Amino acid sequence: MGRKFIKQVNNQNFIYPNNYLAEYDIELVQDINENSIYGALSFFSGASTSSTGLTFDYTYVWEKNGAEPFISNNGNLSLVSVHMMAPPQKFYKPWRLVDYQYTTNTGSTSAVSGVTFTVLPSDVGLTEFVDGTYYFEFRFIGHRMVYPICQTLEISTITPPPTPPPTPPPTITPTPTPPPTVTPTPTPEPSGKSLQIYARDIADTRQTITLFYNVNGTGNINVPGATATLLPAICNPIYTITGLTTLDSVEFGTSLACIMNGNGSSSTCPFSSGSATTFTYVIDAPTTQQVAMTVDSGIIP
């Protein structure tokens, strides 16, 4: 197509034959690209299920197929979005966004990746998850159109939370005469708490990094097993810090100062890497606790 303009038309009035009126027609010539983005799923399953959260795994293939891609406002190439509908919801189709994949390589013509993501009840407007049929729509994104793939998962392994027993009425007892107050000597709390570290790197191309931590600002310590290496692409345990006490502040960071997000006390890595470059967790009551982190080594603010 060579013409990209509105063509002028000279209108001759038969009453005034020497009066030419220049008009513009509505013909607008444009290049037409009728190619469509293509997508496919090679794997989709529920990794873990509970009334307070669902974790899913899937592997997708995105193909440009000669179509016009969609570049978001932040300059990333959008690939696929995942939308979900949970029982007992009754919508026309799944519309609540629960996962989104993109790449910073805007010249990509194809992408293949395995993804793990977690959905909380609040993400879909519920207070808890129950057994039933869960509906999903995977939308492979192009500029002019999307290529949808619908999936369902039948989940029957969710145990509802126990119903708390009713609170008995308070028993009124006479107030005894208190004995003389004796101030005990405080006993220091033993250093017997531990913190299990889970981590994953969701970058399209993972970088070699070092994950480190410091306790109460006393100096950075490299995490064994996560020093000058590639973090796993799927949330996995990598190390356990011992000798901690209640209210210890443990701050995590990376050698690249890339973006990271944390979730504690939990062994489930967050849905996204967030926008911060450090994450801090304060030790609570349990003897053994978990902290899970999602890192994107491809984005350094």
Short mmCIF file of C-alpha atoms in Angstrom, two decimals:
data_model
loop_
_atom_site.label_atom_id
_atom_site.label_comp_id
_atom_site.label_asym_id
_atom_site.label_seq_id
_atom_site.Cartn_x
_atom_site.Cartn_y
_atom_site.Cartn_z
CA MET A 1 0.00 0.00 0.00
CA GLY A 2 1.51 3.30 -1.09
CA ARG A 3 -1.29 5.78 -0.30
CA LYS A 4 -1.90 6.84 3.29
CA PHE A 5 -3.96 10.02 2.89
CA ILE A 6 -7.53 11.28 2.47
CA LYS A 7 -8.14 11.91 -1.23
CA GLN A 8 -9.47 15.33 -2.32
CA VAL A 9 -12.65 15.46 -4.45
CA ASN A 10 -13.58 18.58 -6.47
CA ASN A 11 -17.37 18.99 -6.36
CA GLN A 12 -18.86 20.99 -9.30
CA ASN A 13 -22.14 22.75 -8.49
CA PHE A 14 -24.53 22.59 -11.50
CA ILE A 15 -26.14 25.93 -10.53
CA TYR A 16 -22.80 27.72 -10.34
CA PRO A 17 -20.65 25.78 -12.85
CA ASN A 18 -17.55 27.92 -12.26
CA ASN A 19 -17.61 27.31 -8.49
CA TYR A 20 -15.49 24.30 -7.54
CA LEU A 21 -15.82 23.07 -3.95
CA ALA A 22 -12.93 20.97 -2.66
CA GLU A 23 -14.22 18.10 -0.51
CA TYR A 24 -12.47 15.26 1.23
CA ASP A 25 -13.79 11.75 0.84
CA ILE A 26 -13.82 9.20 3.66
CA GLU A 27 -11.44 6.83 1.84
CA LEU A 28 -8.43 6.13 4.06
CA VAL A 29 -5.89 3.66 2.76
CA GLN A 30 -3.91 1.70 5.37
CA ASP A 31 -1.59 -1.28 5.47
CA ILE A 32 -3.46 -4.37 6.66
CA ASN A 33 -1.78 -7.09 8.74
CA GLU A 34 -4.22 -9.95 9.25
CA ASN A 35 -1.71 -12.26 10.95
CA SER A 36 -2.54 -13.38 14.51
CA ILE A 37 -0.39 -14.12 17.52
CA TYR A 38 -0.20 -17.89 18.17
CA GLY A 39 0.09 -19.58 21.58
CA ALA A 40 0.06 -23.06 23.10
CA LEU A 41 0.20 -24.74 26.53
CA SER A 42 2.35 -27.84 26.93
CA PHE A 43 1.68 -28.29 30.67
CA PHE A 44 -0.82 -26.97 33.22
CA SER A 45 -1.56 -28.35 36.71
CA GLY A 46 -2.25 -27.43 40.31
CA ALA A 47 0.98 -27.75 42.31
CA SER A 48 -0.55 -27.25 45.77
CA THR A 49 -4.05 -26.47 47.03
CA SER A 50 -5.46 -25.15 50.29
CA SER A 51 -8.33 -22.94 51.38
CA THR A 52 -5.90 -20.02 51.82
CA GLY A 53 -3.97 -20.27 48.54
CA LEU A 54 -3.58 -22.17 45.25
CA THR A 55 -0.29 -22.68 43.40
CA PHE A 56 -0.27 -23.57 39.69
CA ASP A 57 2.43 -24.61 37.19
CA TYR A 58 2.24 -24.14 33.42
CA THR A 59 4.53 -24.06 30.40
CA TYR A 60 3.62 -21.80 27.49
CA VAL A 61 4.78 -21.21 23.90
CA TRP A 62 4.24 -17.72 22.42
CA GLU A 63 4.78 -17.16 18.68
CA LYS A 64 4.70 -13.75 16.96
CA ASN A 65 3.59 -15.44 13.70
CA GLY A 66 4.21 -12.28 11.67
CA ALA A 67 1.57 -10.33 13.64
CA GLU A 68 1.98 -6.91 15.22
CA PRO A 69 3.12 -7.37 18.88
CA PHE A 70 1.83 -5.37 21.84
CA ILE A 71 4.44 -3.14 23.52
CA SER A 72 3.23 -1.91 26.95
CA ASN A 73 3.70 1.64 28.26
CA ASN A 74 6.83 0.62 30.18
CA GLY A 75 8.48 -0.67 26.98
CA ASN A 76 8.05 -4.43 27.58
CA LEU A 77 6.77 -6.98 25.05
CA SER A 78 3.56 -8.47 26.47
CA LEU A 79 3.31 -12.25 26.04
CA VAL A 80 0.47 -13.91 27.99
CA SER A 81 -2.00 -13.11 30.75
CA VAL A 82 -3.89 -15.67 32.87
CA HIS A 83 -7.45 -15.03 34.07
CA MET A 84 -9.35 -17.18 36.57
CA MET A 85 -12.87 -17.86 37.87
CA ALA A 86 -13.28 -19.88 41.07
CA PRO A 87 -16.36 -21.63 42.49
CA PRO A 88 -18.98 -20.56 43.46
CA GLN A 89 -18.52 -17.54 41.12
CA LYS A 90 -20.76 -17.39 38.02
CA PHE A 91 -19.34 -14.98 35.44
CA TYR A 92 -19.67 -14.99 31.64
CA LYS A 93 -15.98 -15.89 31.41
CA PRO A 94 -12.84 -15.76 33.60
CA TRP A 95 -11.75 -12.12 33.91
CA ARG A 96 -9.75 -11.67 37.12
CA LEU A 97 -6.03 -11.38 36.26
CA VAL A 98 -3.91 -13.84 38.28
CA ASP A 99 -0.66 -13.98 36.24
CA TYR A 100 1.09 -11.92 33.55
CA GLN A 101 4.22 -12.71 31.54
CA TYR A 102 6.36 -10.32 29.47
CA THR A 103 9.88 -9.88 28.14
CA THR A 104 12.13 -6.85 27.89
CA ASN A 105 13.39 -8.12 24.49
CA THR A 106 10.90 -6.31 22.26
CA GLY A 107 12.36 -7.95 19.14
CA SER A 108 11.46 -11.49 20.23
CA THR A 109 9.53 -13.57 17.70
CA SER A 110 8.92 -16.49 20.09
CA ALA A 111 9.08 -17.30 23.80
CA VAL A 112 8.93 -20.56 25.78
CA SER A 113 8.90 -20.62 29.58
CA GLY A 114 7.76 -22.60 32.61
CA VAL A 115 5.87 -20.55 35.21
CA THR A 116 4.77 -21.12 38.82
CA PHE A 117 2.31 -18.66 40.36
CA THR A 118 0.16 -18.47 43.50
CA VAL A 119 -3.39 -17.11 43.82
CA LEU A 120 -4.83 -15.90 47.14
CA PRO A 121 -8.60 -15.79 47.80
CA SER A 122 -8.48 -11.98 47.95
CA ASP A 123 -7.05 -11.92 44.39
CA VAL A 124 -10.39 -13.18 43.03
CA GLY A 125 -12.74 -11.52 45.54
CA LEU A 126 -13.20 -14.49 47.91
CA THR A 127 -12.44 -15.18 51.57
CA GLU A 128 -11.38 -18.82 51.02
CA PHE A 129 -11.10 -21.46 48.29
CA VAL A 130 -13.35 -24.54 48.14
CA ASP A 131 -13.47 -27.75 46.10
CA GLY A 132 -14.97 -27.49 42.63
CA THR A 133 -14.25 -26.64 39.00
CA TYR A 134 -11.82 -23.75 38.40
CA TYR A 135 -11.92 -22.02 35.01
CA PHE A 136 -8.92 -20.35 33.36
CA GLU A 137 -8.36 -18.34 30.19
CA PHE A 138 -4.80 -17.95 28.87
CA ARG A 139 -4.68 -14.92 26.57
CA PHE A 140 -1.67 -14.76 24.22
CA ILE A 141 -1.32 -11.05 23.57
CA GLY A 142 -0.93 -9.23 20.24
CA HIS A 143 -1.48 -5.58 19.31
CA ARG A 144 -4.63 -6.13 17.22
CA MET A 145 -6.06 -9.21 18.92
CA VAL A 146 -5.44 -11.91 21.52
CA TYR A 147 -5.27 -15.68 21.05
CA PRO A 148 -7.24 -17.28 23.93
CA ILE A 149 -6.91 -20.82 25.30
CA CYS A 150 -9.47 -22.00 27.90
CA GLN A 151 -8.61 -24.56 30.59
CA THR A 152 -10.41 -26.11 33.58
CA LEU A 153 -9.08 -27.81 36.72
CA GLU A 154 -11.20 -29.98 38.99
CA ILE A 155 -9.89 -29.55 42.56
CA SER A 156 -11.13 -31.87 45.32
CA THR A 157 -8.27 -31.76 47.85
CA ILE A 158 -9.03 -28.54 49.72
CA THR A 159 -9.63 -29.06 53.46
CA PRO A 160 -11.83 -26.32 54.92
CA PRO A 161 -10.42 -24.55 57.97
CA PRO A 162 -11.72 -25.92 61.30
CA THR A 163 -14.65 -24.16 62.90
CA PRO A 164 -13.53 -22.62 66.20
CA PRO A 165 -15.49 -23.81 69.24
CA PRO A 166 -17.84 -21.32 70.87
CA THR A 167 -16.29 -19.12 73.52
CA PRO A 168 -17.57 -20.16 76.97
CA PRO A 169 -18.87 -17.42 79.24
CA PRO A 170 -16.30 -16.11 81.72
CA THR A 171 -16.23 -17.70 85.16
CA ILE A 172 -16.39 -15.20 88.00
CA THR A 173 -14.03 -16.10 90.81
CA PRO A 174 -13.29 -14.15 93.96
CA THR A 175 -10.12 -12.09 93.82
CA PRO A 176 -7.54 -13.59 96.18
CA THR A 177 -5.20 -11.44 98.18
CA PRO A 178 -2.06 -11.18 96.07
CA PRO A 179 1.21 -12.35 97.65
CA PRO A 180 4.12 -9.95 97.94
CA THR A 181 5.55 -9.07 94.55
CA VAL A 182 8.82 -10.80 93.77
CA THR A 183 10.75 -9.50 90.76
CA PRO A 184 12.31 -12.48 88.99
CA THR A 185 15.68 -12.26 87.33
CA PRO A 186 15.08 -12.32 83.55
CA THR A 187 16.49 -15.37 81.80
CA PRO A 188 18.00 -14.65 78.40
CA GLU A 189 16.24 -16.39 75.52
CA PRO A 190 18.36 -19.12 73.93
CA SER A 191 19.51 -18.60 70.35
CA GLY A 192 17.56 -21.55 69.01
CA LYS A 193 15.48 -20.24 66.11
CA SER A 194 16.11 -20.97 62.45
CA LEU A 195 14.98 -19.42 59.16
CA GLN A 196 14.54 -21.55 56.02
CA ILE A 197 15.19 -19.61 52.77
CA TYR A 198 13.23 -20.35 49.57
CA ALA A 199 13.99 -18.44 46.36
CA ARG A 200 13.47 -18.29 42.60
CA ASP A 201 14.58 -16.06 39.68
CA ILE A 202 11.82 -15.20 37.13
CA ALA A 203 14.04 -13.33 34.65
CA ASP A 204 13.78 -14.38 31.00
CA THR A 205 17.56 -14.76 31.03
CA ARG A 206 18.77 -15.44 34.59
CA GLN A 207 21.99 -13.74 35.64
CA THR A 208 24.76 -15.08 37.89
CA ILE A 209 24.20 -13.38 41.25
CA THR A 210 24.94 -13.71 44.97
CA LEU A 211 22.12 -13.64 47.52
CA PHE A 212 23.25 -12.26 50.88
CA TYR A 213 21.75 -11.39 54.26
CA ASN A 214 22.60 -9.51 57.41
CA VAL A 215 21.18 -9.85 60.94
CA ASN A 216 20.42 -6.60 62.77
CA GLY A 217 22.74 -4.68 60.43
CA THR A 218 25.91 -6.49 61.58
CA GLY A 219 27.32 -7.07 58.08
CA ASN A 220 26.45 -8.94 54.89
CA ILE A 221 26.86 -12.74 54.76
CA ASN A 222 26.68 -14.61 51.45
CA VAL A 223 24.06 -17.37 51.40
CA PRO A 224 25.76 -20.77 50.83
CA GLY A 225 24.33 -22.40 47.72
CA ALA A 226 23.32 -18.99 46.31
CA THR A 227 26.75 -17.41 45.87
CA ALA A 228 27.94 -16.50 42.34
CA THR A 229 25.40 -18.83 40.75
CA LEU A 230 22.00 -18.95 39.01
CA LEU A 231 19.01 -19.00 41.35
CA PRO A 232 16.42 -21.71 40.49
CA ALA A 233 13.57 -20.78 38.14
CA ILE A 234 11.06 -22.57 40.39
CA CYS A 235 10.63 -21.81 44.11
CA ASN A 236 13.00 -24.15 46.01
CA PRO A 237 14.71 -24.23 49.45
CA ILE A 238 18.34 -23.13 49.25
CA TYR A 239 19.63 -22.61 52.82
CA THR A 240 18.67 -22.43 56.54
CA ILE A 241 19.98 -19.70 58.88
CA THR A 242 20.37 -20.90 62.48
CA GLY A 243 21.16 -19.27 65.82
CA LEU A 244 18.49 -16.56 65.60
CA THR A 245 16.32 -15.08 68.36
CA THR A 246 12.90 -13.46 68.46
CA LEU A 247 12.79 -9.94 66.93
CA ASP A 248 16.03 -10.42 65.03
CA SER A 249 15.80 -8.36 61.80
CA VAL A 250 17.11 -10.28 58.77
CA GLU A 251 17.64 -8.18 55.62
CA PHE A 252 18.19 -9.84 52.20
CA GLY A 253 19.74 -8.35 49.06
CA THR A 254 21.60 -9.34 45.88
CA SER A 255 24.97 -8.52 44.39
CA LEU A 256 23.26 -6.97 41.31
CA ALA A 257 20.79 -4.88 43.35
CA CYS A 258 18.02 -6.25 41.13
CA ILE A 259 14.33 -6.10 42.08
CA MET A 260 13.06 -8.65 44.62
CA ASN A 261 9.98 -9.37 46.70
CA GLY A 262 9.55 -11.54 49.82
CA ASN A 263 6.85 -13.54 51.55
CA GLY A 264 7.07 -14.65 55.19
CA SER A 265 6.51 -16.69 57.12
CA SER A 266 5.84 -18.85 54.03
CA SER A 267 7.52 -21.30 51.67
CA THR A 268 5.58 -19.93 48.68
CA CYS A 269 7.50 -17.42 46.55
CA PRO A 270 5.52 -14.24 45.75
CA PHE A 271 3.60 -13.89 42.47
CA SER A 272 5.86 -11.07 41.24
CA SER A 273 9.29 -9.59 41.98
CA GLY A 274 7.84 -6.24 43.11
CA SER A 275 9.90 -3.05 42.78
CA ALA A 276 12.24 -3.02 45.83
CA THR A 277 15.85 -4.25 45.80
CA THR A 278 15.91 -5.61 49.40
CA PHE A 279 13.54 -7.52 51.67
CA THR A 280 13.50 -7.58 55.49
CA TYR A 281 11.94 -10.27 57.71
CA VAL A 282 11.64 -10.04 61.53
CA ILE A 283 11.89 -13.34 63.45
CA ASP A 284 8.61 -14.27 65.17
CA ALA A 285 7.65 -16.93 67.71
CA PRO A 286 8.00 -20.36 65.95
CA THR A 287 11.31 -22.16 66.31
CA THR A 288 11.55 -22.93 62.58
CA GLN A 289 10.28 -20.28 60.16
CA GLN A 290 10.31 -19.76 56.38
CA VAL A 291 10.89 -16.84 54.08
CA ALA A 292 10.34 -17.07 50.30
CA MET A 293 11.70 -14.57 47.77
CA THR A 294 11.11 -13.88 44.08
CA VAL A 295 14.02 -12.19 42.25
CA ASP A 296 14.17 -10.80 38.70
CA SER A 297 17.87 -10.59 37.86
CA GLY A 298 17.03 -9.03 34.49
CA ILE A 299 15.69 -5.79 36.02
CA ILE A 300 18.09 -3.50 37.90
CA PRO A 301 16.41 -0.18 38.86
#
